[in-house]
mmCIF file of C-alpha atoms in Angstrom:
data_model
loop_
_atom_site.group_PDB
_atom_site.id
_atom_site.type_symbol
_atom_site.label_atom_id
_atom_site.label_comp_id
_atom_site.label_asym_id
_atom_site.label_seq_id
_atom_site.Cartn_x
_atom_site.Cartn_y
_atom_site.Cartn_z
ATOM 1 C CA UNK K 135 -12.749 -8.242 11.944
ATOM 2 C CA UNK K 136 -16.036 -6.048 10.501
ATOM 3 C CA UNK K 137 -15.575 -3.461 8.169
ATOM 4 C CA UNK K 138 -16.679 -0.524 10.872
ATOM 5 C CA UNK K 139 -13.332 -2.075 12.888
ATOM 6 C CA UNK K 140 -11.125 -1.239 10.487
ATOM 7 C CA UNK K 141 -12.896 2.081 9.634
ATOM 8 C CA UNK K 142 -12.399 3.472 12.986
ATOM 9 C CA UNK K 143 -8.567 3.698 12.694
ATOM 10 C CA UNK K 144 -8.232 7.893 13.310
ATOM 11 C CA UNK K 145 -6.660 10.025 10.567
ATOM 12 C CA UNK K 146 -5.849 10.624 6.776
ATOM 13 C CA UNK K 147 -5.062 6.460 6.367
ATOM 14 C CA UNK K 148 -4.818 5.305 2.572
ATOM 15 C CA UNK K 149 -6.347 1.823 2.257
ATOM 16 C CA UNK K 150 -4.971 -0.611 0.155
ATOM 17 C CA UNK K 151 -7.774 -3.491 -0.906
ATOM 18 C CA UNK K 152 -7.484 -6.382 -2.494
ATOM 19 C CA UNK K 153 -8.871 -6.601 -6.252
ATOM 20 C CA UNK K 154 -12.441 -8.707 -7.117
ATOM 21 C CA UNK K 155 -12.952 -9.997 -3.186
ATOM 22 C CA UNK K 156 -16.376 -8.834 -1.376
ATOM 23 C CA UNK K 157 -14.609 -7.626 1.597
ATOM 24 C CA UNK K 158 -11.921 -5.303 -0.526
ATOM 25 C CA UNK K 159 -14.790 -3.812 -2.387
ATOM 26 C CA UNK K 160 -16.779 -3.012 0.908
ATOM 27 C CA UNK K 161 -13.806 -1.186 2.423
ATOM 28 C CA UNK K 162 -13.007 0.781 -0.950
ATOM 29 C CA UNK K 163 -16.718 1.958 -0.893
ATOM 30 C CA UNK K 164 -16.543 3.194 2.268
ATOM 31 C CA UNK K 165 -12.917 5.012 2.375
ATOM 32 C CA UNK K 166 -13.725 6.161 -1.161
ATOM 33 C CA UNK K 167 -17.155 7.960 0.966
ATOM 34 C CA UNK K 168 -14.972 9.026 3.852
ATOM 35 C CA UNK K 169 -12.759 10.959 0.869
ATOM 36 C CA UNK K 170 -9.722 8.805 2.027
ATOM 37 C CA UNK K 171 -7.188 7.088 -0.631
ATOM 38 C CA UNK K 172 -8.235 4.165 -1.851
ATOM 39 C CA UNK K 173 -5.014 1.854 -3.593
ATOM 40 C CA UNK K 174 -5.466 -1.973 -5.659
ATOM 41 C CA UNK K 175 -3.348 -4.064 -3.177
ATOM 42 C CA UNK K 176 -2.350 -6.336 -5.844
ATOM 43 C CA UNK K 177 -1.345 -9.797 -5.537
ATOM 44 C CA UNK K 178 1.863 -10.788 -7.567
ATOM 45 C CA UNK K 179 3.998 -13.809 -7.355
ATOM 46 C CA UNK K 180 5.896 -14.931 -4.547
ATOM 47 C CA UNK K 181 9.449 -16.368 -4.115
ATOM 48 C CA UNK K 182 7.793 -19.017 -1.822
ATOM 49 C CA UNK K 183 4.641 -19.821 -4.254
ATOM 50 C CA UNK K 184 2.105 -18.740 -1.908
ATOM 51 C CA UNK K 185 -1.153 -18.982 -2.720
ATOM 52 C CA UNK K 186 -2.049 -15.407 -4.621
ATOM 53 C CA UNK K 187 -6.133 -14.808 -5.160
ATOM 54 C CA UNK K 188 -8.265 -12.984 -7.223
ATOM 55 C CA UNK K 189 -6.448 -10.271 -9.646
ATOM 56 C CA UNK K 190 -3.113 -11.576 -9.582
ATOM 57 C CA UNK K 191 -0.520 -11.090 -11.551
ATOM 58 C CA UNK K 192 2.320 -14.037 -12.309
ATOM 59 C CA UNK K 193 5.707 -14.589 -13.992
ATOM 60 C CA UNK K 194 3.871 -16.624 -16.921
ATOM 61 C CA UNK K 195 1.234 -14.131 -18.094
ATOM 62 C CA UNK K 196 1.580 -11.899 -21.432
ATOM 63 C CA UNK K 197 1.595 -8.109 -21.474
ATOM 64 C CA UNK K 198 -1.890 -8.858 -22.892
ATOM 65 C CA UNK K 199 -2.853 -10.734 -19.708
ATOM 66 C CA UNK K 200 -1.189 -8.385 -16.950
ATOM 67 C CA UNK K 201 -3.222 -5.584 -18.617
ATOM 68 C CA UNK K 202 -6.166 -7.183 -18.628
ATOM 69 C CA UNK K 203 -5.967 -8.496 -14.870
ATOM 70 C CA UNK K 204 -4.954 -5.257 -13.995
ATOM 71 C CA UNK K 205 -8.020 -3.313 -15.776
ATOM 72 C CA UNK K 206 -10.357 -5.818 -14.723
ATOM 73 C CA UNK K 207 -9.599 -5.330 -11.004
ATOM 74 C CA UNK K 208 -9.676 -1.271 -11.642
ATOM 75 C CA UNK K 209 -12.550 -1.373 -13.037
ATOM 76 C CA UNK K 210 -14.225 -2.876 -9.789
ATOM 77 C CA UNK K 211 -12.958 -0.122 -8.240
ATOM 78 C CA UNK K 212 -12.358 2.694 -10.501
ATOM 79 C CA UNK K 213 -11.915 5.457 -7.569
ATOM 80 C CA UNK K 214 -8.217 3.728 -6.922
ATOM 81 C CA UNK K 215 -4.959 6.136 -7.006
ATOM 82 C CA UNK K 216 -2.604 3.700 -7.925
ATOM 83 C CA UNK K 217 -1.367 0.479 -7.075
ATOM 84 C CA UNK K 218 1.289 -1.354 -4.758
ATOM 85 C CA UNK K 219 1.970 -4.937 -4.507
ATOM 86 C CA UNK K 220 0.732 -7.724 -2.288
ATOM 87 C CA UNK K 221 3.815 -10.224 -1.565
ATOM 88 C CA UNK K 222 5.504 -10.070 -5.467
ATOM 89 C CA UNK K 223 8.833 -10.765 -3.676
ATOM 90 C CA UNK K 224 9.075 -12.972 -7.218
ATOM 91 C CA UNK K 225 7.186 -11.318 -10.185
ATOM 92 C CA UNK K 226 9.179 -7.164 -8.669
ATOM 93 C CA UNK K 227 12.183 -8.498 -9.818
ATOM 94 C CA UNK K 228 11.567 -9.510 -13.367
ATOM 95 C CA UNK K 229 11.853 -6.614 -15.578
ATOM 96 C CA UNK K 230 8.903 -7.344 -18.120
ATOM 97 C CA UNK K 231 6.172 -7.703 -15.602
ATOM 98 C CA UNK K 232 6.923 -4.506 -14.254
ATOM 99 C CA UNK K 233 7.557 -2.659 -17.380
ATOM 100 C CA UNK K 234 4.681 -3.732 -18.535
ATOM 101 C CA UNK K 235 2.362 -3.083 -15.417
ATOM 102 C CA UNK K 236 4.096 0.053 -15.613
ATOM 103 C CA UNK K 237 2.529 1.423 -18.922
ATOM 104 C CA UNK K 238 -0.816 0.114 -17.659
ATOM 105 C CA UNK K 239 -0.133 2.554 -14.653
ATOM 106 C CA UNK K 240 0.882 5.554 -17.249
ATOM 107 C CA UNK K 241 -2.005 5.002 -19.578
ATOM 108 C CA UNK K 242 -3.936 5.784 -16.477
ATOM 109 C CA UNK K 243 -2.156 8.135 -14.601
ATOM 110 C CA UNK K 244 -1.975 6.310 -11.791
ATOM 111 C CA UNK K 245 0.652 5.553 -9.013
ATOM 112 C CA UNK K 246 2.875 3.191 -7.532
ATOM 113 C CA UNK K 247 3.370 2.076 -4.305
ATOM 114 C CA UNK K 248 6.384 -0.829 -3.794
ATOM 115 C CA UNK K 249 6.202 -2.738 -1.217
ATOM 116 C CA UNK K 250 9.205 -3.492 -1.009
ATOM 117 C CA UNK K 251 9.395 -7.478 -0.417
ATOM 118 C CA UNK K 252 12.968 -7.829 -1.614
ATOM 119 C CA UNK K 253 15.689 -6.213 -2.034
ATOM 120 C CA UNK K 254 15.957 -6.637 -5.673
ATOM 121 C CA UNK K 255 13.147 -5.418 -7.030
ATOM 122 C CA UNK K 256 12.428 -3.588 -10.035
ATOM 123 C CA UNK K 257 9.821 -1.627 -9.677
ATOM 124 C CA UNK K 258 10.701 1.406 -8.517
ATOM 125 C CA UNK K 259 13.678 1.631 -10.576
ATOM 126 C CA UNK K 260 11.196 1.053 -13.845
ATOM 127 C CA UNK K 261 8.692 3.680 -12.617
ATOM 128 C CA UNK K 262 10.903 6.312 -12.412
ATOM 129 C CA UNK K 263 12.105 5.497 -16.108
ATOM 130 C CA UNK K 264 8.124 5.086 -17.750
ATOM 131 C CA UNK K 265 7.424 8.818 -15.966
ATOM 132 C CA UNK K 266 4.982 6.673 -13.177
ATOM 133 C CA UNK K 267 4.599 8.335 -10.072
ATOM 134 C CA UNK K 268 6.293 5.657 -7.346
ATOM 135 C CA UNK K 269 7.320 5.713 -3.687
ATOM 136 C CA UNK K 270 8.564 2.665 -1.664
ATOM 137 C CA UNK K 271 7.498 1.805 2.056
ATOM 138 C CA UNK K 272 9.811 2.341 4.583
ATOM 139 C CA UNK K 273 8.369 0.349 7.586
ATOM 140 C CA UNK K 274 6.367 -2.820 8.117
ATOM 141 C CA UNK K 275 4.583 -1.924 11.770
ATOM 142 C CA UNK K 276 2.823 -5.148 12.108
ATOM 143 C CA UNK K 277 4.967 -8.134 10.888
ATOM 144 C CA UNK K 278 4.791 -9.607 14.595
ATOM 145 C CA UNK K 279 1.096 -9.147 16.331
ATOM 146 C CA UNK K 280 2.212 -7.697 20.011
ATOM 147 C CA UNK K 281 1.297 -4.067 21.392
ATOM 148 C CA UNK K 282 5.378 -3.979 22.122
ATOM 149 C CA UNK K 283 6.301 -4.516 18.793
ATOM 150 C CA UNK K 284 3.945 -2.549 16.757
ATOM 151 C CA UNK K 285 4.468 0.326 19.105
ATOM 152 C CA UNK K 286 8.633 -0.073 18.451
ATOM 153 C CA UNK K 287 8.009 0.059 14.654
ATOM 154 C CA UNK K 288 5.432 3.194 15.029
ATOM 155 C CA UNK K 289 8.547 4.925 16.837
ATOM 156 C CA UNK K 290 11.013 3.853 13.900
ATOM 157 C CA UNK K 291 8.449 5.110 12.110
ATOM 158 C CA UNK K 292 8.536 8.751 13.444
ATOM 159 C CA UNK K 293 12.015 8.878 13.246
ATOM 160 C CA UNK K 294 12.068 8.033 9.461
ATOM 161 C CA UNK K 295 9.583 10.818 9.188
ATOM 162 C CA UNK K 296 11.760 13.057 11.061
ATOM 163 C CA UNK K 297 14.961 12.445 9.581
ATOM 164 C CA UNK K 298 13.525 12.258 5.484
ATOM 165 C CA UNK K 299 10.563 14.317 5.718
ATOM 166 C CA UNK K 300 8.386 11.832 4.889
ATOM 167 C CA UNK K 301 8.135 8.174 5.601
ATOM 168 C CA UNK K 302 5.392 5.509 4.740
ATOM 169 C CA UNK K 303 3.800 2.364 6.649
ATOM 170 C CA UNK K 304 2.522 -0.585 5.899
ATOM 171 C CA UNK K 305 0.211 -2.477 8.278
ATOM 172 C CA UNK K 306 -2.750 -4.927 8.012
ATOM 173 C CA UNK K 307 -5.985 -5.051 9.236
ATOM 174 C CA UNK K 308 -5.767 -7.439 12.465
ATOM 175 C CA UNK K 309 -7.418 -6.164 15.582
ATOM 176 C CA UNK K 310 -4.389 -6.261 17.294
ATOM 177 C CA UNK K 311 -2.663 -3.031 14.940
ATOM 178 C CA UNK K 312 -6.211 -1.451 14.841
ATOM 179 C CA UNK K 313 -6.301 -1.169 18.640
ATOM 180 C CA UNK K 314 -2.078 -0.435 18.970
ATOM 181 C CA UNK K 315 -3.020 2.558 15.750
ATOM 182 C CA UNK K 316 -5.994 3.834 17.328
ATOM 183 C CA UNK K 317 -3.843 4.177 20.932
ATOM 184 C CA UNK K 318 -0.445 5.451 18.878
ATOM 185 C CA UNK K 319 -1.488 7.637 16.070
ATOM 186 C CA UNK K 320 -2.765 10.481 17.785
ATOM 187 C CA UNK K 321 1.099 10.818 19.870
ATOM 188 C CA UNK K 322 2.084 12.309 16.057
ATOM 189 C CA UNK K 323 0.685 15.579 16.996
ATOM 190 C CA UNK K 324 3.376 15.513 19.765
ATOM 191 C CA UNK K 325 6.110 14.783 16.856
ATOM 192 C CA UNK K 326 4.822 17.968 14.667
ATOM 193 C CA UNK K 327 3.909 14.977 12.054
ATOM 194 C CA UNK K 328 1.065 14.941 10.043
ATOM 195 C CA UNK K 329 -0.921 11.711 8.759
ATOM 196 C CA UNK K 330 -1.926 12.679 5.050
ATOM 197 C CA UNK K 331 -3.093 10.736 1.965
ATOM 198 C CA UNK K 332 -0.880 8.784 0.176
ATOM 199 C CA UNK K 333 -1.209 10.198 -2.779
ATOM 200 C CA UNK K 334 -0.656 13.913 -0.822
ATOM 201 C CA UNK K 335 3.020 12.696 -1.240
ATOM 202 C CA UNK K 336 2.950 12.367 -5.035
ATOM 203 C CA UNK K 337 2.349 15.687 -5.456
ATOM 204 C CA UNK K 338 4.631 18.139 -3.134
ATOM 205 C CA UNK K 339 6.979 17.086 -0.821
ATOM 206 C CA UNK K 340 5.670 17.597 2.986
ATOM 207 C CA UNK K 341 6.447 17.044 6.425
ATOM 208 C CA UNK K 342 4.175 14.045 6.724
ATOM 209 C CA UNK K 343 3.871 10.341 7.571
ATOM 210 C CA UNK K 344 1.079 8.399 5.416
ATOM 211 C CA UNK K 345 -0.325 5.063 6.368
ATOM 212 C CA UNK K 346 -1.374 2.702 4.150
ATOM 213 C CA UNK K 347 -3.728 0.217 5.883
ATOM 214 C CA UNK K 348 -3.736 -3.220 3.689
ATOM 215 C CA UNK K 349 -6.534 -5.390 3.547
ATOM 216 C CA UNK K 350 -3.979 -8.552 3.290
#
């Protein structure tokens, strides 16, 4: 997929890039132009061991070293909001990592996204005690690749939205959820549901449903 693909996906989308790759940077750029949210998608350390990349952060690494990694990748792109995590279903539930990327966060004033890829994570919870600014995603809209499916999670989605006031997606940029997003986002009109920033959400509480498009 080219960057202009992803690009064209209509409305107030917060994109979520992964740190020190060519292709993250490119996309930050060009949100970061377009006055759209731009958030670190950053890799942390599996359950399974999957492979993580550039920026990552694992069980084994100092406070010293998560710091560094983080401010490293932040200062590639130092128009970021805040942070959520890429996979991490490992490193979310260990209390130091997270305490400790949470102070980096603070220092910074910066927020927190989780991803939410297991039940027992952390981070969150640790946020909300070091004063960080956090939400956690409700829906995953593109875990299988059909029109069918994506377009069932957009409607749990709306419902979400409906029922909490807010709700937040995460999706990825395949050209099967950029064509199903550019067909399904504009129906939120119809719903009375705004698409706004992600980090709209942070600061007052609003009828709203922000998507976070993920470079991974």
């Amino acid at each position: 997929m080219t960057d202009k693909q992803v690009l064209t996906i209509p409305g107030n989308i917060t994109y979520a890039v992964l740190p020190q790759t060519p292709y993250g940077k490119r996309i930050a750029e060009a949100a970061n132009r377009r006055n759209q949210d731009v958030i670190l998608h950053i890799p942390m350390e599996s359950s399974q061991g999957k492979k993580l990349g550039p920026g990552a952060l694992t069980a084994d690494m100092s406070e010293a070293a998560i710091k560094a990694s983080l401010n490293e990748s932040l200062q590639e792109i130092p128009f970021a909001v805040g942070i959520n995590n890429h996979m991490g279903s490992h490193l979310t539930t260990l209390a130091k990592p997270m305490l400790w990327t949470m102070k980096f966060l603070k220092e910074r004033e910066l927020l927190f996204l989780d991803s939410v890829t297991s039940s027992k994570t952390l981070g969150r919870t640790i946020a909300d005690r070091m004063g960080v600014p956090a939400m956690s995603r409700h829906v995953f809209l593109d875990n299988q690749l059909s029109h069918q499916y994506i377009e069932g999670q957009f409607k749990q989605l709306i419902s979400k939205a409906k029922r909490q006031q807010t709700a937040i997606a995460i999706a990825h940029p395949h050209p099967e959820t950029v064509a199903a997003l550019t067909k399904l986002i504009p129906q939120l009109k119809q719903h009375n549901i705004d698409l706004v920033p992600l980090s709209a959400l942070y600061q007052k509480p609003s009828f709203s449903e922000p998507l976070t498009a993920s470079t991974e």
